[in-house]
Short mmCIF file of C-alpha atoms and ligand atoms in Angstrom, two decimals:
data_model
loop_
_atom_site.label_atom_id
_atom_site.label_comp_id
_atom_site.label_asym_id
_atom_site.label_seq_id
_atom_site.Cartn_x
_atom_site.Cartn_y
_atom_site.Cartn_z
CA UNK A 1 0.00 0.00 0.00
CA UNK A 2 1.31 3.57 -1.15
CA UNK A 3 1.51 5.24 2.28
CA UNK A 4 3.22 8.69 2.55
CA UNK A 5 3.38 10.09 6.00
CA UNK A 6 1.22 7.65 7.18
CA UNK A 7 -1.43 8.98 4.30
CA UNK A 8 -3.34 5.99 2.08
CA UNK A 9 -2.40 8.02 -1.29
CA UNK A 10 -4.97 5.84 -3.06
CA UNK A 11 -7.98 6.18 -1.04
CA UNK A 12 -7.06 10.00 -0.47
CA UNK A 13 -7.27 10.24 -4.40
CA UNK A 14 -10.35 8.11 -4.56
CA UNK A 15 -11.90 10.73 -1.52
CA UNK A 16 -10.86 13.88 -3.85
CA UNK A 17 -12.79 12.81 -6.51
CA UNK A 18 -16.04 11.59 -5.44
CA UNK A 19 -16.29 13.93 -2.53
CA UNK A 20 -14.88 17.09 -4.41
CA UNK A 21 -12.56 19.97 -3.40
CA UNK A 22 -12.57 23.35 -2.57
CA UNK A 23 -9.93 25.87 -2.89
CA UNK A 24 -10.03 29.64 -1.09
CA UNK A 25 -9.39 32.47 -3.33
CA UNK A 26 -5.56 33.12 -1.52
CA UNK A 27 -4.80 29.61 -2.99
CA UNK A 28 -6.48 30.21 -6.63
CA UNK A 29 -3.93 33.19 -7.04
CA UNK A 30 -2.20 32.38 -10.03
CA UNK A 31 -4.25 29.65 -11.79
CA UNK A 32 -5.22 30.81 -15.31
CA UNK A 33 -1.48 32.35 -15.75
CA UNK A 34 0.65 30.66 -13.76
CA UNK A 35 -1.01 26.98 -12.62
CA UNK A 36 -2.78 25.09 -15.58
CA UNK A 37 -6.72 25.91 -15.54
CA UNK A 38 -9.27 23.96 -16.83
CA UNK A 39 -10.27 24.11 -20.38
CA UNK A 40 -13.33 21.61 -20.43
CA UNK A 41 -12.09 20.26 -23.62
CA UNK A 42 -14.66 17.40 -23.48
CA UNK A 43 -16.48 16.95 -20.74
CA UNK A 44 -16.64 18.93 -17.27
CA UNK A 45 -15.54 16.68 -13.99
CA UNK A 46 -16.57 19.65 -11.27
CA UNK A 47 -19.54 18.33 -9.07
CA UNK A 48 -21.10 21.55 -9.58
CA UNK A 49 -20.74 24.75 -12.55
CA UNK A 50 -17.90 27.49 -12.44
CA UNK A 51 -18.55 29.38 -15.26
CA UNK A 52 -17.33 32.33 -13.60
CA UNK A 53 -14.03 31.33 -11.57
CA UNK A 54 -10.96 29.69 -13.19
CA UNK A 55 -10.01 26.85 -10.95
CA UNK A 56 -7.21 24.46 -11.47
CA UNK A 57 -7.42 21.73 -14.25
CA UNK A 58 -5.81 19.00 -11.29
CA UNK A 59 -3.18 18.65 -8.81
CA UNK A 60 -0.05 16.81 -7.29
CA UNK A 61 0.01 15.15 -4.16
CA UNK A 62 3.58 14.62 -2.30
CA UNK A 63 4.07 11.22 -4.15
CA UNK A 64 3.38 12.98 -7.71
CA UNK A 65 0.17 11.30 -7.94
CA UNK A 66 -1.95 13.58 -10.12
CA UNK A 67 -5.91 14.24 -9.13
CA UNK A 68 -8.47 15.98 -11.13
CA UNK A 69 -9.63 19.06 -9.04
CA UNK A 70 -13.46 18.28 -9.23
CA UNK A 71 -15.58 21.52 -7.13
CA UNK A 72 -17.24 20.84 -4.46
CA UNK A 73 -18.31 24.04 -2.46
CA UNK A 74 -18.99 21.71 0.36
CA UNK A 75 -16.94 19.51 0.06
CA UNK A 76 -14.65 18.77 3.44
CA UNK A 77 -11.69 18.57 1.70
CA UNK A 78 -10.35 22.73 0.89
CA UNK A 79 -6.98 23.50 -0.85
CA UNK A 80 -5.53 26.65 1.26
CA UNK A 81 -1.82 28.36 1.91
CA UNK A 82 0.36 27.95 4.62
CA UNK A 83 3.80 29.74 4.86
CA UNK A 84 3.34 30.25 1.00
CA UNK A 85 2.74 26.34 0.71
CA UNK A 86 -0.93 24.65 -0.85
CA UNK A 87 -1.79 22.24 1.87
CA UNK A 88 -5.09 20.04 1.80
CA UNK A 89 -6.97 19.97 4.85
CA UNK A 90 -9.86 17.85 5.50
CA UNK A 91 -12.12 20.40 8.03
CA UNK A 92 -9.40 21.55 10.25
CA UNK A 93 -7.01 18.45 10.04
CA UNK A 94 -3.97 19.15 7.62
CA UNK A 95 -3.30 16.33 5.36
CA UNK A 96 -0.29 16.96 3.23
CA UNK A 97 1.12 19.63 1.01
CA UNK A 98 0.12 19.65 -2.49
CA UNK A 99 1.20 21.34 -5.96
CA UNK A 100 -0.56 22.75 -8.78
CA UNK A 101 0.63 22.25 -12.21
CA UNK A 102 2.31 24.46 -14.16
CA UNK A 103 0.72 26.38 -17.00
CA UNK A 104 2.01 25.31 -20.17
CA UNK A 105 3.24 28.13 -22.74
CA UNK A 106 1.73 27.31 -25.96
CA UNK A 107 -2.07 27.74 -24.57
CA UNK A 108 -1.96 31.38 -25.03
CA UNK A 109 -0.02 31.54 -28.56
CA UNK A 110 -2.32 32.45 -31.19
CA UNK A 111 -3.28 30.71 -34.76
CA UNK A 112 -5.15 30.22 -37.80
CA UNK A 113 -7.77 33.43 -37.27
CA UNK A 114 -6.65 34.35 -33.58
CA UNK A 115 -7.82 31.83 -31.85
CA UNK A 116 -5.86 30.49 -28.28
CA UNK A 117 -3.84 27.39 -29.09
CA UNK A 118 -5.56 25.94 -25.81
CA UNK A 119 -9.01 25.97 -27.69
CA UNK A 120 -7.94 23.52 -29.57
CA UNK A 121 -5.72 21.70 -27.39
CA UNK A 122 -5.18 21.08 -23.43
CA UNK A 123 -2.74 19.58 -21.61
CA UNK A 124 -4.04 16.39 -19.77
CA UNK A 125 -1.86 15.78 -15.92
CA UNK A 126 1.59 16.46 -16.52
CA UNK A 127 2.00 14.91 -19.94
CA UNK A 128 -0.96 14.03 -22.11
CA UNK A 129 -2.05 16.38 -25.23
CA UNK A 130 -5.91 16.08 -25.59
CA UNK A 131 -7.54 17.09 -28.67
CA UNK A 132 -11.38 16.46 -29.55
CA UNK A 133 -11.26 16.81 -33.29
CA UNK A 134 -15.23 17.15 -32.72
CA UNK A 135 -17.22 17.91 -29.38
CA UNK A 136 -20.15 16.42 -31.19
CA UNK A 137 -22.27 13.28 -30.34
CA UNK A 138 -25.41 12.52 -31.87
CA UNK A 139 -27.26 10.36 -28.83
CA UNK A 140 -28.01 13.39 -27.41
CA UNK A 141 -30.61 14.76 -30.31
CA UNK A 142 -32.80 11.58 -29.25
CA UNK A 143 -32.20 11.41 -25.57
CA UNK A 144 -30.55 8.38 -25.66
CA UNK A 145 -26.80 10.05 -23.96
CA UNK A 146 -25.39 8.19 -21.49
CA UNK A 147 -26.40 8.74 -17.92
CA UNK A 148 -23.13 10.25 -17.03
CA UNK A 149 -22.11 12.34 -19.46
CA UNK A 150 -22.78 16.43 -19.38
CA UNK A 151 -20.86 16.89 -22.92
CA UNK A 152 -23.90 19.39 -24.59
CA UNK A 153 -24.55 21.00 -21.07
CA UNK A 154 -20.30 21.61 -20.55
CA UNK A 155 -20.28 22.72 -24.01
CA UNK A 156 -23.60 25.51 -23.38
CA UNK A 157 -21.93 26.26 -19.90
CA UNK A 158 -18.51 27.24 -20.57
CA UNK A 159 -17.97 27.72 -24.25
CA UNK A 160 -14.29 27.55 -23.90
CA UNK A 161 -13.00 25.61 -26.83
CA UNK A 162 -13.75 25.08 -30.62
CA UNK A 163 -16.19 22.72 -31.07
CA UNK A 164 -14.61 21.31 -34.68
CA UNK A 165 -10.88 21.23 -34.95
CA UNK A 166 -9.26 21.64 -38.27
CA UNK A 167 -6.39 18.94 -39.17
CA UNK A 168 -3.58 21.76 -39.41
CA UNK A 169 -4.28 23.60 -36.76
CA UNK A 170 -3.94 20.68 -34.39
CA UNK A 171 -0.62 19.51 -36.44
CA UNK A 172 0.33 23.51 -34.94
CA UNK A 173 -0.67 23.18 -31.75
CA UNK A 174 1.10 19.48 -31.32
CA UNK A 175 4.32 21.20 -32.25
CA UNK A 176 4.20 23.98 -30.12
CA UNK A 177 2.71 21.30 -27.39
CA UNK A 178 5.84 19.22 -27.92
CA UNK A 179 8.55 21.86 -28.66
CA UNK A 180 8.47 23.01 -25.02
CA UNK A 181 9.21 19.42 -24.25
CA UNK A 182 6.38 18.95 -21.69
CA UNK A 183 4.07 16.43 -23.25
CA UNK A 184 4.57 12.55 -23.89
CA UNK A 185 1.57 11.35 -25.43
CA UNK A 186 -1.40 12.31 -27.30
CA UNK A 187 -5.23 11.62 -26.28
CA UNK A 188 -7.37 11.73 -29.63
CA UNK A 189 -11.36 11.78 -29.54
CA UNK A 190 -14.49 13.38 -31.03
CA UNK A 191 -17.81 12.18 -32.31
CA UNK A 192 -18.16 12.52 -36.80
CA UNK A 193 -21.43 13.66 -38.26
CA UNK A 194 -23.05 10.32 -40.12
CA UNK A 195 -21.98 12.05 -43.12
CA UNK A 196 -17.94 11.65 -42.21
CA UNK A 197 -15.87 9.10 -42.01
CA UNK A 198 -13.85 9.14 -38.30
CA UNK A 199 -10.95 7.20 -39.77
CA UNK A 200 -10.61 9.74 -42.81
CA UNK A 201 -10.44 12.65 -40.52
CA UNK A 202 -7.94 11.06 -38.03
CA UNK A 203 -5.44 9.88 -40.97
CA UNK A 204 -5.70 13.87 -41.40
CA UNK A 205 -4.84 14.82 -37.90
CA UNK A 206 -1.90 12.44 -37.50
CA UNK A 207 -0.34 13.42 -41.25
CA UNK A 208 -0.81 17.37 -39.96
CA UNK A 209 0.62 16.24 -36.36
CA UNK A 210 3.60 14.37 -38.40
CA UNK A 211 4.64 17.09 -40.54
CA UNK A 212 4.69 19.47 -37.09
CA UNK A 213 7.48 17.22 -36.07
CA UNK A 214 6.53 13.96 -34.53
CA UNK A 215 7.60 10.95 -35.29
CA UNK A 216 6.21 8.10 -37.45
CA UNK A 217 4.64 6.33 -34.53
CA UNK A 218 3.67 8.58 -31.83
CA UNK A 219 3.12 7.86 -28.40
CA UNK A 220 -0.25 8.18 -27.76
CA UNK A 221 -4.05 6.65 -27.71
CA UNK A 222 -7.24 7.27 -30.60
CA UNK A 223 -10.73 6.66 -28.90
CA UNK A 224 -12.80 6.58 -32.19
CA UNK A 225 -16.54 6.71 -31.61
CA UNK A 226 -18.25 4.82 -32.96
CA UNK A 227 -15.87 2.28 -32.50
CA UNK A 228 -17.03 -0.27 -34.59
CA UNK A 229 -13.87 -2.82 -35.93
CA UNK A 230 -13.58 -1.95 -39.43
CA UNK A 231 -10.97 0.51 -39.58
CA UNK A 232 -8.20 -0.66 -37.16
CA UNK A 233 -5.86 -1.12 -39.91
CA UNK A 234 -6.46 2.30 -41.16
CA UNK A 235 -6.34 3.63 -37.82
CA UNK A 236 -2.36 2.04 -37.03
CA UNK A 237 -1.64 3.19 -40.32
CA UNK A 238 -2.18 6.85 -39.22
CA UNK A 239 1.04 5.78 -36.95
CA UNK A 240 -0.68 6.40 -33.53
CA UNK A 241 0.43 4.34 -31.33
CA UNK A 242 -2.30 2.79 -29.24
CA UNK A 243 -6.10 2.75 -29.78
CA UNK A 244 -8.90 2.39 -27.07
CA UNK A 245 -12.60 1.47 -27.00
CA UNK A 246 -14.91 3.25 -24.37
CA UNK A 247 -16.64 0.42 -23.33
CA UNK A 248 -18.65 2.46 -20.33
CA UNK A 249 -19.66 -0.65 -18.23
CA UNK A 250 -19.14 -3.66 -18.62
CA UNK A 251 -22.25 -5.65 -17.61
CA UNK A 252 -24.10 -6.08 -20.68
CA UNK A 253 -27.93 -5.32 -19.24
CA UNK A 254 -26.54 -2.50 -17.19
CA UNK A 255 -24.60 -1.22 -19.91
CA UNK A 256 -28.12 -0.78 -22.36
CA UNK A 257 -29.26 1.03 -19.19
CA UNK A 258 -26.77 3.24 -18.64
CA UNK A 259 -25.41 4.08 -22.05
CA UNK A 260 -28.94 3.62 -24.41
CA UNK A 261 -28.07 4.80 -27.23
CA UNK A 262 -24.20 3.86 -27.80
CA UNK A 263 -25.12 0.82 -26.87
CA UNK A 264 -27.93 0.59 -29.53
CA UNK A 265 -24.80 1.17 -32.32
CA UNK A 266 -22.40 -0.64 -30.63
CA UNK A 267 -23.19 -3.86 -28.50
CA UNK A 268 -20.41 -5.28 -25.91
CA UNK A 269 -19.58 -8.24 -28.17
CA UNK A 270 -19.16 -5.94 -30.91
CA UNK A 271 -16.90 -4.35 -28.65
CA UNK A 272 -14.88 -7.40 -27.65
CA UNK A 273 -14.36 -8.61 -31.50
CA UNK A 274 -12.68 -4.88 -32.16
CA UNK A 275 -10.46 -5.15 -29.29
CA UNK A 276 -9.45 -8.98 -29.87
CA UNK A 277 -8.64 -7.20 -33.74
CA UNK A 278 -7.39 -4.40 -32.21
CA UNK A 279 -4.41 -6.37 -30.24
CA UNK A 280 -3.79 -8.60 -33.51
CA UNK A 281 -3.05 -5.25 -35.09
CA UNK A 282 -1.53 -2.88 -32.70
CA UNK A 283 -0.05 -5.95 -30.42
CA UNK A 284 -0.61 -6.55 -26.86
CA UNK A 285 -0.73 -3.51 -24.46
CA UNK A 286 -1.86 -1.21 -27.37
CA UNK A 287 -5.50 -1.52 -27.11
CA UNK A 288 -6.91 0.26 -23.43
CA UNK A 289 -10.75 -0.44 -22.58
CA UNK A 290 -11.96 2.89 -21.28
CA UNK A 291 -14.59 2.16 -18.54
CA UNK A 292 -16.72 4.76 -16.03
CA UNK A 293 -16.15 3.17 -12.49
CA UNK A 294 -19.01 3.14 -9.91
CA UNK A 295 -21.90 2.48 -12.02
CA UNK A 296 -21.47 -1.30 -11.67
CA UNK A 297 -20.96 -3.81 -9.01
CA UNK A 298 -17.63 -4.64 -8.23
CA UNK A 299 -17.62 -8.44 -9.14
CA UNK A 300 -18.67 -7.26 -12.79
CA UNK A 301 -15.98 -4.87 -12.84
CA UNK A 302 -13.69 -7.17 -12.26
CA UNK A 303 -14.99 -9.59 -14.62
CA UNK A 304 -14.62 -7.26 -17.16
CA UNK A 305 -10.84 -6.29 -16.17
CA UNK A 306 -10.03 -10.58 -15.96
CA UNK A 307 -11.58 -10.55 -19.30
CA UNK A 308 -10.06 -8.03 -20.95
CA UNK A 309 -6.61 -8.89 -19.30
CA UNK A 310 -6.71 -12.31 -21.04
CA UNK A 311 -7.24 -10.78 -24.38
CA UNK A 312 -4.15 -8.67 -24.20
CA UNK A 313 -5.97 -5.13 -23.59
CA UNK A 314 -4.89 -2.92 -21.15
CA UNK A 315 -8.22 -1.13 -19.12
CA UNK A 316 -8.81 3.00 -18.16
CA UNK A 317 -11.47 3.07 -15.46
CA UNK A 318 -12.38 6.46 -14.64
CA UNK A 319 -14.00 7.49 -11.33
CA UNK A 320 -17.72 8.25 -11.51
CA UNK A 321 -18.71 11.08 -9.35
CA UNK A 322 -22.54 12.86 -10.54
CA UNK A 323 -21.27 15.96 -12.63
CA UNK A 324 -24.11 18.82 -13.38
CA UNK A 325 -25.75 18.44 -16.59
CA UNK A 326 -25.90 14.84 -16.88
CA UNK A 327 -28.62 12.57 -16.03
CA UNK A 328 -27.23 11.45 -12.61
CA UNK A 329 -26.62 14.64 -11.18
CA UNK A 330 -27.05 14.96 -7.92
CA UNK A 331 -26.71 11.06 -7.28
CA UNK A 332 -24.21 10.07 -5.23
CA UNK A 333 -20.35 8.25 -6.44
CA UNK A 334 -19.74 4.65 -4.30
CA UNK A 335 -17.33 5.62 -1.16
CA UNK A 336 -13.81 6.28 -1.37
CA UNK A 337 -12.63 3.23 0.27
CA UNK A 338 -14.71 1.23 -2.46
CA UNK A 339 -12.79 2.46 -4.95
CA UNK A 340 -9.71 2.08 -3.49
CA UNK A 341 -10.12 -1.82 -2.55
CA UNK A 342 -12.08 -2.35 -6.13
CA UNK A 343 -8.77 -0.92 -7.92
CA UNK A 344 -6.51 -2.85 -5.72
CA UNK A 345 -8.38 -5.74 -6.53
CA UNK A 346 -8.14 -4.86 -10.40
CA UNK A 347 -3.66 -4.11 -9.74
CA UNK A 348 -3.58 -7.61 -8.95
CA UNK A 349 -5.75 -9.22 -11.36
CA UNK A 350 -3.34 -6.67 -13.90
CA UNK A 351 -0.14 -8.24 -12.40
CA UNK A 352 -1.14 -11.55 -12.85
CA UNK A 353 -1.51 -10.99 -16.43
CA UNK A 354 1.25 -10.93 -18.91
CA UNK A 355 0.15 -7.32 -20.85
CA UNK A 356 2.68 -4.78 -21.40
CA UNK A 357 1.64 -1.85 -19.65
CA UNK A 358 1.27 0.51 -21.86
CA UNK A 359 2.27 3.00 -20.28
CA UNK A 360 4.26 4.56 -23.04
CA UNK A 361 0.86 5.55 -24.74
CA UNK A 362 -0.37 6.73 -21.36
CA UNK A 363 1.15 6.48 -17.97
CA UNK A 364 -0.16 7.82 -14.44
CA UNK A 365 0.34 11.38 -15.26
CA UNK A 366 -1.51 11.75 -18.43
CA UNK A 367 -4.81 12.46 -16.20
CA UNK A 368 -5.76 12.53 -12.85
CA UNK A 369 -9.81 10.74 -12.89
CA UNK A 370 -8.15 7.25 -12.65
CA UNK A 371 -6.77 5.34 -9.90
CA UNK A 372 -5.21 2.00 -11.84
CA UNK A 373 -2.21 3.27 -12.90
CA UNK A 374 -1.59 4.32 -8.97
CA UNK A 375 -2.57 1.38 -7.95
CA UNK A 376 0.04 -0.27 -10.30
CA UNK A 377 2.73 2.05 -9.52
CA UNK A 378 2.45 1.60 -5.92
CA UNK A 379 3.37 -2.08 -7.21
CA UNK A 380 6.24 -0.73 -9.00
CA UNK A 381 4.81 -0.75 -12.70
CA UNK A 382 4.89 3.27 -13.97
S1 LIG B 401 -21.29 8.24 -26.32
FE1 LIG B 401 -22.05 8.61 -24.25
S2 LIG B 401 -20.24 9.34 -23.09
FE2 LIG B 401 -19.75 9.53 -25.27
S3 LIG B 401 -20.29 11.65 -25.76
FE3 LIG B 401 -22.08 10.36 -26.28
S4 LIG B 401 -23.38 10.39 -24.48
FE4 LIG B 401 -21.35 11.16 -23.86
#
């Protein structure tokens, strides 16, 4: 078990994001110019709206563990500064000192018609550079989203990025990104009118990414969407690394509950047959399983990871908590400690298998809403 100071670094990240966090104003001094602020690229994590106040995108705890600052205005957990240090404090009791990350350079520089490099791109954690090519998805036009998700409501709320992102502009904003020699990977999404192919436009992004200076293969993950099987040799061929399949849940009746109308276009065994492809093609480690943790028991959960393990795949759960805007709000996220035995039990199921980890496609500080790759680096795998 990861214990700093006596501290459960796990559970203490599990706590942060299902309870929330608050920060007072002394400690928000700097974020937007200094600290990285959140963009709401894709989604928003907060448990309730900030349209107003820039608040930090996530955070470092003393082990380098990176969390997701989700807002909570009541939330017992509040960011404030000591002798010119952040500390965490959970009502009165101090925790540990914490760190916010730095703001990266390009997300001011300018481009195409003036816009802010960081509309088009953010930085994910310490390392990860997101782009949604398209903040589009069409389950929402018949009420069939997913329970979860607040992607129309984050996108009325804050208005902070462009909601279609042109091939060479990313290509721009990927070599700016990795010219100041902060990022490692790349995190591609973004939902295609019916009229578009996804594969078409991502074979643009990479070629524009390319010619700004990466490499042939670059380090990194495409979440297509629909992610039906037919275009995973396409998709390695646009030299991205890794590729991933947002599964959601992995109980099948839950699943059609939870997520009606993906899982109208996309059933799980459809799923499964593109990832068992998907590690034929881009080899073992290369395909991730993207799940939303909390929705489902925890024996199905771990089915799902035991599964999945066996087929070579590599799983991303994120942490549920009830954001604003989606169908769940104001529900409430399993406990803390829940999480942190579920994960633990889903590190060892992990290290029993024989996948590569992955992790040079993306590692424990491309994001800060999981808790697996903690739970596997307190076991020594980063
Ligand atoms: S598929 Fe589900 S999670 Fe993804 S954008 Fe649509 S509603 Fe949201």
């Amino acid at each position: 078990m990861n214990k700093t100071n006596g501290i459960d670094m796990i559970e203490l990240k599990a706590a942060l994001l299902v309870d929330g966090v608050r920060a007072d104003a002394q400690a928000l001094r700097g974020v937007g110019t200094i600290f990285k602020e959140q963009n709401h690229g894709l989604f928003g994590w907060d448990l309730e709206d900030h349209a107003d106040v820039a608040l930090p995108d996530d955070f470092l705890l003393p082990d380098g563990t990176v969390v997701q600052f989700r807002m909570n205005s009541s939330s017992p957990l509040c960011i404030r500064v000591v002798d010119s240090a952040l500390r965490l404090f959970h009502g009165e009791r101090d925790v540990c000192e914490v760190r916010w990350i730095d703001r990266p350079g390009f997300y001011d520089q300018r481009i195409g018609d003036g816009k802010k490099m960081v509309q088009i791109g953010q930085v994910g954690g310490e390392d990860c550079l997101f782009f949604c090519y398209q903040n589009y998805c069409s389950h929402f036009a018949h009420g069939e989203q997913c329970l979860f998700c607040n992607l129309v409501s984050t996108s009325q709320t804050y208005d902070s990025v462009l909601k279609k992102k042109d091939a060479e502009l990313i290509g721009e904003v990927a070599g700016a990104a990795w010219g100041e020699g902060i990022v490692k990977h790349i995190l591609l999404t973004g939902g295609c009118f019916a009229h578009e192919r996804e594969v078409a436009v991502v074979e643009r992004i990479l070629m524009s990414v390319r010619k700004h200076g990466a490499a042939d293969r670059i380090p990194g993950t495409i979440l297509p969407s629909p992610a039906t099987g037919d275009d995973i040799e396409r998709y390695y061929d646009t030299g991205i690394q890794a590729i991933g399949y947002s599964m959601e849940i992995w109980d099948e009746a839950l699943y059609s509950a939870i997520c009606p109308g993906k899982a109208a276009n996309t059933s799980h065994a459809q799923f499964l047959v593109s990832i068992e492809r998907a590690v034929e093609v881009f080899g073992s480690g290369n395909v991730f399983a993207v799940f939303v943790m909390g929705l489902e028991p925890k024996d199905t959960f771990l089915d799902g990871v035991k599964t999945l393990i066996g087929m070579g795949a590599n799983v991303v759960p994120f942490v549920w908590s009830p954001n604003p805007g989606s169908r769940l709000a104001g529900h409430r996220a399993p406990s803390a400690a829940w999480y942190a035995d579920v994960v633990r039990e889903a590190a060892t199921l992990v290290m029993n298998g024989d996948v590569p980890s992955g992790t040079e496609n993306h590692c424990y500080r491309c994001d800060g809403n999981s808790l697996l790759h903690d739970a596997l680096r307190e076991r020594g795998v980063e």
